[in-house]
Short mmCIF file of C-alpha atoms in Angstrom, two decimals:
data_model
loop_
_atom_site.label_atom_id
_atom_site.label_comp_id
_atom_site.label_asym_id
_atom_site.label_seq_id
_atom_site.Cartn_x
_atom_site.Cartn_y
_atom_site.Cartn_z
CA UNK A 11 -32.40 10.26 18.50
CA UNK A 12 -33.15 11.48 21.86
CA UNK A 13 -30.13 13.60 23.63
CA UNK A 14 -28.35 14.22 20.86
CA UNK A 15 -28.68 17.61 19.51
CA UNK A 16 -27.29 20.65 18.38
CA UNK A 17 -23.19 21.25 17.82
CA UNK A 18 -20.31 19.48 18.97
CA UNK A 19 -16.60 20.81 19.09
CA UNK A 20 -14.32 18.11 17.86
CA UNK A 21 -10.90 18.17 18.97
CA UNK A 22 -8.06 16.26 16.93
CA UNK A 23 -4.37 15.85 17.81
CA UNK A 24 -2.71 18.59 15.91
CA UNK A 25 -5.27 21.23 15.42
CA UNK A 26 -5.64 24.03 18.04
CA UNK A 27 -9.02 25.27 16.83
CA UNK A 28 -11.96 22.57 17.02
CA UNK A 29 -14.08 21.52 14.22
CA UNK A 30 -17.95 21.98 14.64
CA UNK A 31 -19.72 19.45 13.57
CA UNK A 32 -23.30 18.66 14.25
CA UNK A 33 -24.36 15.99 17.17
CA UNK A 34 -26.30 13.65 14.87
CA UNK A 35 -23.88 13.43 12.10
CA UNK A 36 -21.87 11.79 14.72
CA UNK A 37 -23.92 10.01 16.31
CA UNK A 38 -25.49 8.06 13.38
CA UNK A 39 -21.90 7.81 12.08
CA UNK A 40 -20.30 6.08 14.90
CA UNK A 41 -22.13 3.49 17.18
CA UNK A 42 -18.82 4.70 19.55
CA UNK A 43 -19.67 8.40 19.32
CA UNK A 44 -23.28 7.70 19.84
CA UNK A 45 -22.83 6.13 23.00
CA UNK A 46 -20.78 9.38 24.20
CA UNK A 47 -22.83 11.78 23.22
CA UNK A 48 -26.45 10.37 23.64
CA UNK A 49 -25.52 9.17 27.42
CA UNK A 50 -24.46 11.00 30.22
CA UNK A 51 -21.25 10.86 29.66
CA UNK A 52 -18.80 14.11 29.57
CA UNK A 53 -18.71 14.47 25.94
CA UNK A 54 -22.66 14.93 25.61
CA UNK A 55 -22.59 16.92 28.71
CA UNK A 56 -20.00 19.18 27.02
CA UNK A 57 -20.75 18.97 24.06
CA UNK A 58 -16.63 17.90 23.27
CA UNK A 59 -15.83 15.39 21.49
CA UNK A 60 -11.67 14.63 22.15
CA UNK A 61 -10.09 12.60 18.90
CA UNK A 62 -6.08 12.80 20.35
CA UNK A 63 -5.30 9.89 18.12
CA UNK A 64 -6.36 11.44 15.23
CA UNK A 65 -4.56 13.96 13.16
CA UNK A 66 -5.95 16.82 11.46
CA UNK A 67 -5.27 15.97 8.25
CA UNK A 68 -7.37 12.22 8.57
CA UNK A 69 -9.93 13.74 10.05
CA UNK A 70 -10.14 16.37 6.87
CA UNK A 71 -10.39 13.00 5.32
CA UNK A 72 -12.94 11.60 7.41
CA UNK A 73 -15.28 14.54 7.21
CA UNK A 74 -16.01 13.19 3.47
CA UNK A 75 -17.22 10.19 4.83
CA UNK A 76 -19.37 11.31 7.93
CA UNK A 77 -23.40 10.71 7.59
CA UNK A 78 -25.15 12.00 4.84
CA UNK A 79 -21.87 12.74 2.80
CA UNK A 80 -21.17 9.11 3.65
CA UNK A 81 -23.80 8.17 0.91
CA UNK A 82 -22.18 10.64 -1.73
CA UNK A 83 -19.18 12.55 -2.06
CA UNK A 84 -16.94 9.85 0.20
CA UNK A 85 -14.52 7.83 -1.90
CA UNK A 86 -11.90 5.49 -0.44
CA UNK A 87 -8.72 5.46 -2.34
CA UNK A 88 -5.25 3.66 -2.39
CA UNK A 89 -3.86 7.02 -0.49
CA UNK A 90 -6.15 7.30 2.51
CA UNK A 91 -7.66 3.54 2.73
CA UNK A 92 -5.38 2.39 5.50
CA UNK A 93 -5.96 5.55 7.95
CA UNK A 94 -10.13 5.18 7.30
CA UNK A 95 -10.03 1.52 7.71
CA UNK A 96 -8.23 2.08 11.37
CA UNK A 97 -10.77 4.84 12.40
CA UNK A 98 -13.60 2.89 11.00
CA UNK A 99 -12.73 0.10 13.20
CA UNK A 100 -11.54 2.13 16.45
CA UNK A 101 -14.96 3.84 16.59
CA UNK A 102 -17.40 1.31 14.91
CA UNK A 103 -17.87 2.87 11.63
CA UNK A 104 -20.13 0.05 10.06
CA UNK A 105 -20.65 1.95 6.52
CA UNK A 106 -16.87 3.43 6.32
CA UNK A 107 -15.51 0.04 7.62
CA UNK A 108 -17.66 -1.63 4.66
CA UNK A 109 -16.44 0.97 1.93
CA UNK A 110 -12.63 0.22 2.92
CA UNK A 111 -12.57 -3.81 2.77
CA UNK A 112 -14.16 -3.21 -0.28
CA UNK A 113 -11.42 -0.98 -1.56
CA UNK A 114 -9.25 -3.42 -0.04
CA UNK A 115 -10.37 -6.41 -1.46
CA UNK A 116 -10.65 -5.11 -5.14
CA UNK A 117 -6.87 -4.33 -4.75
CA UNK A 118 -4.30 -7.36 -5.15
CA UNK A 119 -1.68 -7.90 -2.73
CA UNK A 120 1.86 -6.36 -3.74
CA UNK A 121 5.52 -5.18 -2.77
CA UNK A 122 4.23 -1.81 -2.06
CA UNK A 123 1.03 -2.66 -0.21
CA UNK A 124 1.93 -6.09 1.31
CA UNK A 125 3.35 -4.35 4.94
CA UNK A 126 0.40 -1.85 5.35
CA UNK A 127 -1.93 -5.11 4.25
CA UNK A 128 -0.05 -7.06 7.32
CA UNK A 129 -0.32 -5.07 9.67
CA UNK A 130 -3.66 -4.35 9.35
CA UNK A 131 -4.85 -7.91 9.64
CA UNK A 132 -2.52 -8.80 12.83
CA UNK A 133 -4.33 -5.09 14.30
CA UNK A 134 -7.82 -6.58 13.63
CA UNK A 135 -7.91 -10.08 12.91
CA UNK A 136 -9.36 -10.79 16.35
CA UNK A 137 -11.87 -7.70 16.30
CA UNK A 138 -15.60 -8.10 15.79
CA UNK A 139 -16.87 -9.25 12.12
CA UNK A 140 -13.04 -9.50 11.14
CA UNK A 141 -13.47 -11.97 8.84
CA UNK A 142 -11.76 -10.22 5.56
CA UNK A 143 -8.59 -9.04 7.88
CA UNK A 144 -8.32 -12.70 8.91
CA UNK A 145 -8.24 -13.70 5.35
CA UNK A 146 -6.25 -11.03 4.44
CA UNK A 147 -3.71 -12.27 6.93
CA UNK A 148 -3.07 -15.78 4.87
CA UNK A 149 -2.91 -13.65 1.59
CA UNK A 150 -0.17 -11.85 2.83
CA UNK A 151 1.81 -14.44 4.22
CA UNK A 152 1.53 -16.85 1.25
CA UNK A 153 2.44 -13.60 -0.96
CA UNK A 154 5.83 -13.19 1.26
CA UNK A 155 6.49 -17.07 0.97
CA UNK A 156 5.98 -17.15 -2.90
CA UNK A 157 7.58 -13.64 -3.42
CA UNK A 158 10.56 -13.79 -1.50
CA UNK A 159 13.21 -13.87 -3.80
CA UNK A 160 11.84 -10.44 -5.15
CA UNK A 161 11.58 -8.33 -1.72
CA UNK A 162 13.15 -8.22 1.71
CA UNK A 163 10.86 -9.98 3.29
CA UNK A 164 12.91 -9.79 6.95
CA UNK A 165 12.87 -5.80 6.72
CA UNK A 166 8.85 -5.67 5.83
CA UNK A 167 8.34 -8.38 8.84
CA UNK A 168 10.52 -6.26 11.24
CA UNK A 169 8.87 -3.05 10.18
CA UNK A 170 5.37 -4.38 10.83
CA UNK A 171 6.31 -5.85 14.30
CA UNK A 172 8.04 -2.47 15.29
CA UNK A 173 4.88 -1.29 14.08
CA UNK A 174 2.83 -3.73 16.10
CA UNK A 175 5.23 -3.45 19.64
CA UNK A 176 4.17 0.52 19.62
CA UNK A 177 0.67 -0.09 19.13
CA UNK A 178 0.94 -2.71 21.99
CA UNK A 179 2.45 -0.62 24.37
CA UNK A 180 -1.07 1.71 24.05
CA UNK A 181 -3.15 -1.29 24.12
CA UNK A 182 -5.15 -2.06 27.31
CA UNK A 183 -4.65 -6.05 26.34
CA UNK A 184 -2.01 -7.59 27.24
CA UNK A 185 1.49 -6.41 25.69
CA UNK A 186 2.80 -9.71 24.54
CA UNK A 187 -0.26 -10.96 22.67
CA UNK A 188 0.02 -8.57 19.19
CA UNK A 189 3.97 -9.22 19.74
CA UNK A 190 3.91 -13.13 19.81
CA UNK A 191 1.32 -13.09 17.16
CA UNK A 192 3.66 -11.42 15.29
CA UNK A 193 6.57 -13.79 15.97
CA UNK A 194 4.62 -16.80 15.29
CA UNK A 195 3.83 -15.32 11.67
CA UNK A 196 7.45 -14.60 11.01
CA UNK A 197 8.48 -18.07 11.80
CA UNK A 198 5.16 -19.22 9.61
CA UNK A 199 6.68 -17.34 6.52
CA UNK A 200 10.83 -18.58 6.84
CA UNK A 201 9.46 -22.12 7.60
CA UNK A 202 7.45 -21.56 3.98
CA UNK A 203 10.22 -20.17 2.75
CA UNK A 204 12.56 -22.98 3.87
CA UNK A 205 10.16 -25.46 2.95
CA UNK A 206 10.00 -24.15 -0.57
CA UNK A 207 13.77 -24.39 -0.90
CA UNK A 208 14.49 -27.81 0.06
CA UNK A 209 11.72 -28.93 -2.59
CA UNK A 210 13.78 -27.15 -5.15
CA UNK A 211 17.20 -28.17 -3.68
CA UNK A 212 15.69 -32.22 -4.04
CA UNK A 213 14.10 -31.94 -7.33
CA UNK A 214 17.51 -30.32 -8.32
CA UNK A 215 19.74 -33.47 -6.79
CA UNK A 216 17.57 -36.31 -7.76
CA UNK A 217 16.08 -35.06 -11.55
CA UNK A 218 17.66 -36.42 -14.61
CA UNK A 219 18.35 -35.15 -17.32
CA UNK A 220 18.95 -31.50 -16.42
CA UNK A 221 15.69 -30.35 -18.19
CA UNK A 222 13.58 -32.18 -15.36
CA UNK A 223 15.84 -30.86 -13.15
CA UNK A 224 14.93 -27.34 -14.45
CA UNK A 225 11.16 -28.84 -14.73
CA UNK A 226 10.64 -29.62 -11.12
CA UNK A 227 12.46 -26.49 -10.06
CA UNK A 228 9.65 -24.40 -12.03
CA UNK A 229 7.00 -26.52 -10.38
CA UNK A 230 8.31 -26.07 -6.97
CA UNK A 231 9.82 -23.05 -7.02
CA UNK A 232 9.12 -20.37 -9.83
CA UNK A 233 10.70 -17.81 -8.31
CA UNK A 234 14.10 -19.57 -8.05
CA UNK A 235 13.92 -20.89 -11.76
CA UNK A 236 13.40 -17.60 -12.99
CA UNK A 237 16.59 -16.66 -10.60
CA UNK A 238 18.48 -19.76 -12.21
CA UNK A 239 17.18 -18.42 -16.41
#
């Protein structure tokens, strides 16, 4: 790969002294890093590389998973899944990017992954070949509809648009469009929500005896029959 030789100093966010790491580990890592350092842009020139979103500890993380230890000794797990899925998409990590919605998709949808899930597929549900995190965007919304007798579902929808306003406010697109996504889902979910409810409230006023009543409830709503038992 023409241009692209020798060291590079990378620079993360937290870390005074820069990691070397060589030029074509980089650049056959990231199709974003190859275009930096193969050009003639500053970073080849200098042979820099400046990560300032990315703290030390991820990119300890991501070192695993850099070309050829990408084909080894990298292994995406529940703890570090979310920060390598955002880096793999941020600097066009093909292999990395493939390795995480593969983790992801082996792993159901739950109370304690459901917000990091959500937020992740309003992030990148528009980005190139985002057809999992598009998917993954109706998973978690039908899981908040069906589950929300067990969770509170307003807190983990305000978290992830506090989540999403900040990320917004870096964006170079426009600040209202992750925000109004956003919204739109959170009125998606309480209409489910509300939807769900009146189907158990009517199967509860019009059933006779009371074990159809109890019957439809089930059907339409098993989370409030189990509330009822």
């Amino acid at each position: 790969m023409g241009g692209v030789e020798g060291m590079i100093k990378v620079k993360v966010k937290d870390r005074d002294e820069p990691y070397l790491v060589p030029a074509m580990v980089l650049a056959l890592s990231s199709e974003v890093w190859r275009g930096c350092l193969a050009g003639s842009f500053k970073e080849g020139l200098a042979k820099e590389l400046q990560l300032t979103d990315v703290a030390d500890a991820t990119f300890r993380i991501l070192l695993d998973f850099l070309l050829p230890a990408a084909a080894s000794s990298g292994i995406v797990t529940d703890s570090n899944v979310y920060q390598l899925t955002e880096i793999s998409l941020k600097y066009e990590m093909p292999g990395l990017k493939s390795k995480c919605t593969l983790h992801l998709s082996s792993r159901d949808i739950s109370a304690d992954n459901v917000e990091q899930r959500l937020y992740l597929a309003i992030k990148f549900q528009d980005h190139a070949d985002s057809g999992f995190f598009r998917e993954d965007l109706q998973r978690c919304k039908s899981f908040l509809i069906e589950k929300f007798m067990h969770m509170d579902t307003c807190k983990i929808l305000r978290a992830v648009q506090t989540r999403v306003k900040e990320d917004a406010a870096h964006a170079s697109l426009s600040p209202a469009a992750l925000t109004d996504l956003c919204i739109n889902l959170t009125w998606e979910v309480m209409d489910g929500i509300t939807c769900r409810a009146k189907k158990a409230r009517t199967a509860y006023r019009n059933a006779t005896p009371v074990g159809v009543q109890l019957n439809n409830i089930q059907h339409w709503a098993p989370d409030l029959y189990r509330f009822l038992q």
